[in-house]
Structures are given as structure tokens and as C-alpha cells.
CSV table of C-alpha atoms in Angstrom, one decimal:
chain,number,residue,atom,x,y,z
A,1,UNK,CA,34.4,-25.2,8.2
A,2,UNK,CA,31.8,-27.6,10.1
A,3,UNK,CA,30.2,-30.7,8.3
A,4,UNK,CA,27.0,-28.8,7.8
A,5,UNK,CA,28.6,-25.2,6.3
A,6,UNK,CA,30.0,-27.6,4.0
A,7,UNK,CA,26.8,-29.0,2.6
A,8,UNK,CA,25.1,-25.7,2.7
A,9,UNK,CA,28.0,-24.8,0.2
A,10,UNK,CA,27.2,-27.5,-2.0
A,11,UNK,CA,23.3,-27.0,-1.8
A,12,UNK,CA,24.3,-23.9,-3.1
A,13,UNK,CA,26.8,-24.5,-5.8
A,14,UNK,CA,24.7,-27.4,-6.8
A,15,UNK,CA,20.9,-24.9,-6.9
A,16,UNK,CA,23.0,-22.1,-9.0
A,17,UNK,CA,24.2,-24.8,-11.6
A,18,UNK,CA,20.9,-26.1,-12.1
A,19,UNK,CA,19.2,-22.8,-12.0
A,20,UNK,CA,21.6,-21.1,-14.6
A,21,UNK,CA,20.8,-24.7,-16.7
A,22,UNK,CA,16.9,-24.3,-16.5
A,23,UNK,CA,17.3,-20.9,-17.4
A,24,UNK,CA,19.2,-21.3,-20.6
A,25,UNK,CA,16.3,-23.2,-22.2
A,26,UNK,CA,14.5,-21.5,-25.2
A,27,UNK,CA,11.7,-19.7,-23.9
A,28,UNK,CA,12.6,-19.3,-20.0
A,29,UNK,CA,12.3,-16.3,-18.2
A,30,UNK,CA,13.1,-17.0,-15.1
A,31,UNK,CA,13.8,-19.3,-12.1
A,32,UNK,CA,12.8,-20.0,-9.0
A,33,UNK,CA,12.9,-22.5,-5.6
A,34,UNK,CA,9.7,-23.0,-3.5
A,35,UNK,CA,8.6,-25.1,-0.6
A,36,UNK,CA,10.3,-26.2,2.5
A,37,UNK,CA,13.4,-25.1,1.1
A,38,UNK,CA,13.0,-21.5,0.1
A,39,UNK,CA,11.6,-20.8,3.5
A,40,UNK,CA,14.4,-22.6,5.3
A,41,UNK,CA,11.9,-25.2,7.0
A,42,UNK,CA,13.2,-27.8,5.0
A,43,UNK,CA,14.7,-31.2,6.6
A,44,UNK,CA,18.4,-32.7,4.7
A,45,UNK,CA,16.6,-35.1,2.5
A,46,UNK,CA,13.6,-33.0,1.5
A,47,UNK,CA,13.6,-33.1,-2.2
A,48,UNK,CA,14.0,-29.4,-4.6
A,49,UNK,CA,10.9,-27.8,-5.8
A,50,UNK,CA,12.1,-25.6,-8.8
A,51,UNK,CA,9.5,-23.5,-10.9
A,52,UNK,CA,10.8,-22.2,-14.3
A,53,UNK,CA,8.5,-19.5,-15.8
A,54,UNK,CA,8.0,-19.3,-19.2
A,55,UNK,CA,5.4,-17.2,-21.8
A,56,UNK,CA,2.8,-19.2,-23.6
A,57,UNK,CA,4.0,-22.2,-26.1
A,58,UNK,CA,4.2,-20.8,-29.3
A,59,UNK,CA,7.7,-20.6,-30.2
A,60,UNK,CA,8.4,-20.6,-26.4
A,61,UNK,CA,9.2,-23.5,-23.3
A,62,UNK,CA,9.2,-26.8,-25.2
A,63,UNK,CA,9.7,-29.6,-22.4
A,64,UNK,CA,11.6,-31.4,-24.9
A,65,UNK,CA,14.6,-29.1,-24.4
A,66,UNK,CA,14.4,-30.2,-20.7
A,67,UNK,CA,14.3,-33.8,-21.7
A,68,UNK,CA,17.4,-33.3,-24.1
A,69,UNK,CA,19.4,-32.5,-20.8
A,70,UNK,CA,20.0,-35.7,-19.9
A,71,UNK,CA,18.7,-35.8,-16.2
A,72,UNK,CA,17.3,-39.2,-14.9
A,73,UNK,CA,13.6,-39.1,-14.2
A,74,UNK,CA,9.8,-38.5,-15.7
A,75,UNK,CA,9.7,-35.4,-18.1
A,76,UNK,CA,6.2,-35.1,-19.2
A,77,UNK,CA,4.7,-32.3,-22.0
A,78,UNK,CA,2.9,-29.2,-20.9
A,79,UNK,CA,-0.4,-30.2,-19.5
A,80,UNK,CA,0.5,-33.8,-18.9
A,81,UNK,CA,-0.6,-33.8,-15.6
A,82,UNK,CA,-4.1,-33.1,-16.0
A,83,UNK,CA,-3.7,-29.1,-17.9
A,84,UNK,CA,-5.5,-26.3,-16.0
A,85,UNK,CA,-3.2,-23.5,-14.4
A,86,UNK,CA,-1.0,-25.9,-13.0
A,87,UNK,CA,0.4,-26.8,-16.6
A,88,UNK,CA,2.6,-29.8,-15.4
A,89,UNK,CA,5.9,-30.4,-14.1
A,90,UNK,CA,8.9,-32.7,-14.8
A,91,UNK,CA,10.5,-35.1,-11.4
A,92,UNK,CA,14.0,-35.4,-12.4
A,93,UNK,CA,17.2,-37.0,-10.2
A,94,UNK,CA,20.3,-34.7,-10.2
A,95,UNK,CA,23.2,-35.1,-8.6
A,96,UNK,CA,21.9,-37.2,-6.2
A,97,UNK,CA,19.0,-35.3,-5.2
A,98,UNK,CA,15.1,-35.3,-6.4
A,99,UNK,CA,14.0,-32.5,-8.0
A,100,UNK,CA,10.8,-31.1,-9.0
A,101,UNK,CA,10.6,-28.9,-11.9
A,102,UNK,CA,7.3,-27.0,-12.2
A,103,UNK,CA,6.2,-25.4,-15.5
A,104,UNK,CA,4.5,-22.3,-15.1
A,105,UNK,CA,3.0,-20.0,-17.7
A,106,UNK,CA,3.5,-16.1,-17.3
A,107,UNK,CA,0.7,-15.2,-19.1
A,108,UNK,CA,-1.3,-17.8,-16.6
A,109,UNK,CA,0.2,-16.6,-13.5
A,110,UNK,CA,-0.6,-13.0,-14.4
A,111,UNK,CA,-3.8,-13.5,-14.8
A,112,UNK,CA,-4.3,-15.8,-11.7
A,113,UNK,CA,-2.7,-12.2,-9.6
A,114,UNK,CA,-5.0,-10.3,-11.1
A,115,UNK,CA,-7.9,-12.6,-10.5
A,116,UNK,CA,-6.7,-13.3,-6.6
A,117,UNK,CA,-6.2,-9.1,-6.3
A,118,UNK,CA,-10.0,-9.0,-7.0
A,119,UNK,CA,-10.9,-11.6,-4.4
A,120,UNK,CA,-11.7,-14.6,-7.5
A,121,UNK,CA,-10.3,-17.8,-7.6
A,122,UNK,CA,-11.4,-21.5,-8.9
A,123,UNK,CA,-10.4,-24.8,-7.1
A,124,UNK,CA,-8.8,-27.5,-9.5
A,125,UNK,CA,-7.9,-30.8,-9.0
A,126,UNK,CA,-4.4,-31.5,-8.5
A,127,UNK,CA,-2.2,-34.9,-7.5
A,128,UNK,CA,-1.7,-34.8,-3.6
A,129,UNK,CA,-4.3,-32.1,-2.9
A,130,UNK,CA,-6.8,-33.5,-1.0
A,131,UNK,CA,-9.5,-30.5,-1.6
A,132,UNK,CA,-8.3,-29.7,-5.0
A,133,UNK,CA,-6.1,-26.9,-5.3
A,134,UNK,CA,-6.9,-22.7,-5.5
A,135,UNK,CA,-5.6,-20.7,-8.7
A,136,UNK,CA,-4.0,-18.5,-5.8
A,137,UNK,CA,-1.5,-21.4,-5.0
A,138,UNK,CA,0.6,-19.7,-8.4
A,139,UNK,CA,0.2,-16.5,-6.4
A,140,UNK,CA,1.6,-18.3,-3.0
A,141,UNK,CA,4.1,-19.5,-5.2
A,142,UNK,CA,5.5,-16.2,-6.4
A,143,UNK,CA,5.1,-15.1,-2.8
A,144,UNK,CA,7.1,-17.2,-0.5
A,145,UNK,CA,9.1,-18.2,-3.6
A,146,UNK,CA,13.3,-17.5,-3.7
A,147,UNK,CA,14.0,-16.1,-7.6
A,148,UNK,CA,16.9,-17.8,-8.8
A,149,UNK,CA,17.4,-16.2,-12.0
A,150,UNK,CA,15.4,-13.2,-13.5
A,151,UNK,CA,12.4,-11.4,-12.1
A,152,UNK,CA,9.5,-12.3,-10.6
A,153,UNK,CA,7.0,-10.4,-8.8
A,154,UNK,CA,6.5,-10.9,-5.4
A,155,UNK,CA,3.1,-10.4,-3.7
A,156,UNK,CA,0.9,-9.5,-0.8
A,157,UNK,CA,-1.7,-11.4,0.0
A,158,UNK,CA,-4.7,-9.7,-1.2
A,159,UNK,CA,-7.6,-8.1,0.8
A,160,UNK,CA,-10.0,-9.3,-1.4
A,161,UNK,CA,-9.2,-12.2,-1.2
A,162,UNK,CA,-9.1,-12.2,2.3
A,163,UNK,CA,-12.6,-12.0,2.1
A,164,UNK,CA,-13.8,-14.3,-0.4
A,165,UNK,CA,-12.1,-17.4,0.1
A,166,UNK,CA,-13.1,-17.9,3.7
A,167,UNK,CA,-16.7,-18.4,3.3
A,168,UNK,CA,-16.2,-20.4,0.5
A,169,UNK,CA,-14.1,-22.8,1.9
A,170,UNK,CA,-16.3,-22.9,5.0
A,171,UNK,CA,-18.9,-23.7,3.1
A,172,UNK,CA,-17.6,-26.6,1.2
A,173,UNK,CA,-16.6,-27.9,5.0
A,174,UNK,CA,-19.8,-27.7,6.0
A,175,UNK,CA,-22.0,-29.3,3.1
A,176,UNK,CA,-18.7,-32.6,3.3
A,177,UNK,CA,-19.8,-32.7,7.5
A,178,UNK,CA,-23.3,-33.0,6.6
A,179,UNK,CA,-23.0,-34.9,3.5
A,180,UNK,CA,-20.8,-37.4,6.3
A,181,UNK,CA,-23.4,-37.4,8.9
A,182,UNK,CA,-26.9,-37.8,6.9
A,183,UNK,CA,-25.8,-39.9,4.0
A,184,UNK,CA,-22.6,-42.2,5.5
A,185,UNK,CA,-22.5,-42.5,9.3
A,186,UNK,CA,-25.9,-43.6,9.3
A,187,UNK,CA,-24.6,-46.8,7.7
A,188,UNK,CA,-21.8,-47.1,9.1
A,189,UNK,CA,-19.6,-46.4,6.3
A,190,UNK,CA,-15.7,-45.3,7.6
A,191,UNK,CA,-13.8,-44.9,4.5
A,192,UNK,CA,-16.9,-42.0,3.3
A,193,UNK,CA,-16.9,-40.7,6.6
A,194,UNK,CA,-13.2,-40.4,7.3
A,195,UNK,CA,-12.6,-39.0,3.2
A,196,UNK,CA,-15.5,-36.6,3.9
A,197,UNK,CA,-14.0,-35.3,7.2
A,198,UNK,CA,-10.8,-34.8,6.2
A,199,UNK,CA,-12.0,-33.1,3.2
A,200,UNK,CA,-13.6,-30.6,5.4
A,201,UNK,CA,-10.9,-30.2,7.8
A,202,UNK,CA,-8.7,-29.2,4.6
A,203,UNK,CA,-11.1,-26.9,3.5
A,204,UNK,CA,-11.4,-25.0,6.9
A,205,UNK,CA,-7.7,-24.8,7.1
A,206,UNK,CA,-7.6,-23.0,3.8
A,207,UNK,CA,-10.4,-21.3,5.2
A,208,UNK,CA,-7.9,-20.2,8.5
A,209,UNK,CA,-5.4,-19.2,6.4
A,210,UNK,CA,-7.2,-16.9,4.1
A,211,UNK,CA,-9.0,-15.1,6.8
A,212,UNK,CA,-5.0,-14.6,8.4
A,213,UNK,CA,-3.5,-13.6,4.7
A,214,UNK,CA,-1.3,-16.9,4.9
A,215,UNK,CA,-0.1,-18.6,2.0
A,216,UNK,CA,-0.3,-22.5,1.5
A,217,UNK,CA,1.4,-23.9,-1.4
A,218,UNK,CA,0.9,-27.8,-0.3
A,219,UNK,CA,-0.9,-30.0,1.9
A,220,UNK,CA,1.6,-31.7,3.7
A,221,UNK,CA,1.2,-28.6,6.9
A,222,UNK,CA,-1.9,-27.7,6.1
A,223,UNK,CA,-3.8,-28.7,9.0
A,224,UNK,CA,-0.9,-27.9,11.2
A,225,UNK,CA,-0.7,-24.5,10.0
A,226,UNK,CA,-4.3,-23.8,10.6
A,227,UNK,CA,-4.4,-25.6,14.2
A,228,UNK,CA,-6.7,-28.4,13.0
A,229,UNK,CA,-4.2,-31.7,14.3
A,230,UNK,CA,-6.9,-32.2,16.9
A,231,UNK,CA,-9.3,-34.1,13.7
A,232,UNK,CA,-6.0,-36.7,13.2
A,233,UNK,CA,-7.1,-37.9,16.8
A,234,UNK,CA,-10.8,-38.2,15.7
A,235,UNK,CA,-10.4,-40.3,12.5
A,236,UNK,CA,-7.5,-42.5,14.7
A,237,UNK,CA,-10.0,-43.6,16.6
A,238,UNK,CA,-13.3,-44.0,14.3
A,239,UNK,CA,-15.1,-47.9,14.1
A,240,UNK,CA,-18.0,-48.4,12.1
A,241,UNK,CA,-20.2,-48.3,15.2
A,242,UNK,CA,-23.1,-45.8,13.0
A,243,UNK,CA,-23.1,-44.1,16.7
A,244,UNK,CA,-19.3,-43.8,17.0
A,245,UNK,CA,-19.4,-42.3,13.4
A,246,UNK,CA,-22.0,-39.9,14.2
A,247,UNK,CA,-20.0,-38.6,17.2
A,248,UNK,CA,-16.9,-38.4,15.0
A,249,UNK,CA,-19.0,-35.8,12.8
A,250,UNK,CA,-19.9,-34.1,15.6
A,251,UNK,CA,-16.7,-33.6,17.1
A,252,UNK,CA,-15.2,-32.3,13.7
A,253,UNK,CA,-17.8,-29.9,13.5
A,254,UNK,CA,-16.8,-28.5,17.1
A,255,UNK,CA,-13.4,-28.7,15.7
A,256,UNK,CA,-13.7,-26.5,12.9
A,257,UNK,CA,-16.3,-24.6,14.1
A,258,UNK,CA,-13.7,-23.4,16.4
A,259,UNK,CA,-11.0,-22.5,14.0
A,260,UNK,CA,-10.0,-19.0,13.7
């Protein structure tokens, strides 16, 4: 057996253990891995993103019973991380290796499919989303998602949505470029300028991705998914010349404008 069969072993042993162990809490239904690592694009030392689905609170999920296990790390209540759909999470050290647990409510994520199968959605904010984050993210999740333990759905990506969220993100781009060039280049202002265009180069790449029917469950590939490395070059090399800024808007617009 090579070095790295034998680590994929004990990835294994080690997600099944912890799997079966979130699943035997009161009020889990099932268990699941995202990210890098369910789609096999992960690197040795990325960390475990682990969702365990459970229905509503009362007499259900208490993270308390997560918290009793013992693991190292932050294990905050439901909705400690702001509420909305994304209900919280826990960041936990076991065996070695960071985990992230992710609460999610079935009765939430149910509704969020039915919502994203009609072509509706909202944007939240969420910690490390630059844009905020859609309600179809807990249908992305479920999508390009490996179920652990129980049973999950697993689906398409809509045609409605396909349509909606496109011009919606496009036009949140659009009013951030010219929000950039009237009210901040002007001045000379980078920090506003180089927030607002890489708030509209987020929102184009969700925009991309959409109008394809690709999932995105984080930022970290976002741009890169969507094509859109071309605006790191732009912000790299903006001063606070009110000209150079100006330019820099202009050359984000050309940018996105020719994302597709």
C-alpha cells in the first residue's frame, strides 16, 4: 500500500466515525460532507466541511448534544452566527483535523428547493461571502454534496432559476461599478473603489454561473470559476491617482461586461 492509499484509508475510517457520531445526536437526520472534499478538489490540509440536517428545534437538534461530545473548538447555538437560513455551524478540532459542522434545518432547506425550483431566492449576509450569500447555496449544498448517513435529496439546478438570478446579479454589478466611478474614484478613494469592484466582480461571477446551471457553495473559486481572474490584475495595480481609478472602473466594466 503507498503512503497516500494509506491516508485515504484513514480519511475514511476517520469521516465514517465522525459521521456515524453526528448522526446519533437527538434530532439528526442525516449527514453529509461538502466543499473541496466531496468533489475530490480538495488539497491534504484542507479542513472537513460536514452538514448535519436536522427538523426544526422543538424537541429536535440541540447543539448542546454536540458540545457534550467533547471535541476541542467553538460550538455555538442555532442562529449564533447571525440566524437566517444559514442557521449556524460549530468549528471543532478532531483527530487532528479542523472540521466544520454546519446546522441545517430540513424544514428550511425544503423550502429554499422549492423557492430556487420557481426561479426565487434572497441574498443574506454571511461571514466570508463578499456579496452576501443566495438561499440557493442550501440547494448547491445538497447538490454537489456526498451523504454520509441517511437521505438527502440531490438536485438539478433549476431552469428558473437559470433565469432569474443572472440579471439580478448583473444588476447589483452594475449599480457597485457606477456607484465606484461617480461617487469614489472621483476622490480618489481606493479602499471604496477596490471593495466596490470586487463586489461587482462577485456578483457577475454568480451571475456566470447561474446563466451555465453551476453551483457555488463558497467564494474562495468564485471568480476563477466564472473566468473573472483578469480584475485581481486591475485592483493590483490601482493608486489613488482619481484618473488611474477611473480607468480601473472602466476596465472592470470591459471585464464583466464580457463574461459569459
Amino acid at each position: 500500500m503507498t503512503h497516500t492509499d494509506g491516508r485515504a484509508d484513514s480519511d475514511e475510517r476517520f469521516l465514517s466515525a465522525t459521521a456515524d457520531r453526528l448522526a446519533a445526536l437527538p434530532g439528526v437526520e442525516a449527514v453529509s460532507l461538502g466543499g473541496s472534499r466531496a468533489q475530490g478538489t480538495h488539497p491534504p490540509d484542507s479542513d472537513w466541511d460536514l452538514a448535519l440536517y436536522h427538523r426544526g428545534t422543538a424537541g429536535g437538534f440541540d447543539p448542546r448534544a454536540l458540545r457534550d461530545i467533547g471535541w476541542e473548538g467553538e460550538v455555538p447555538e442555532i442562529g449564533g452566527r447571525g440566524g437566517g437560513v444559514f442557521n449556524g455551524g460549530a468549528r471543532l478540532r478532531i483527530d487532528g483535523r479542523g472540521v466544520d459542522v454546519r446546522y441545517r434545518d430540513l424544514d428550511v432547506v425544503e423550502h429554499e428547493l422549492a423557492e430556487a425550483e420557481q426561479g426565487r431566492f434572497r441574498i443574506e449576509p454571511l461571514t466570508f461571502h463578499l456579496v452576501g450569500a443566495p438561499t440557493y447555496l442550501l440547494v448547491a449544498e445538497l447538490a454537489v454534496g456526498r451523504v454520509l448517513v441517511g437521505d438527502l435529496p440531490r438536485p438539478g439546478y433549476p431552469d428558473a432559476l437559470r433565469r432569474s438570478a443572472p440579471p439580478l446579479w448583473r444588476g447589483f454589478a452594475s449599480a457597485n461599478l457606477a456607484h465606484a466611478e461617480h461617487d469614489h474614484a472621483p476622490y480618489g478613494r481606493v479602499a471604496q473603489c477596490a471593495g466596490l469592484i470586487a463586489q461587482a466582480a462577485s456578483q457577475t461571477a454568480h451571475a456566470v454561473l447561474a446563466a451555465r446551471g453551476e453551483w457555488a457553495t463558497n467564494d474562495r473559486t468564485l471568480l476563477a470559476g466564472a473566468g473573472l481572474e483578469e480584475v485581481d490584475f486591475v485592483v493590483a495595480g490601482m493608486t489613488a491617482d482619481p484618473q488611474d481609478l477611473l480607468a480601473a472602473v472602466a476596465e472592470t466594466g470591459r471585464i464583466i461586461a464580457g463574461a459569459r
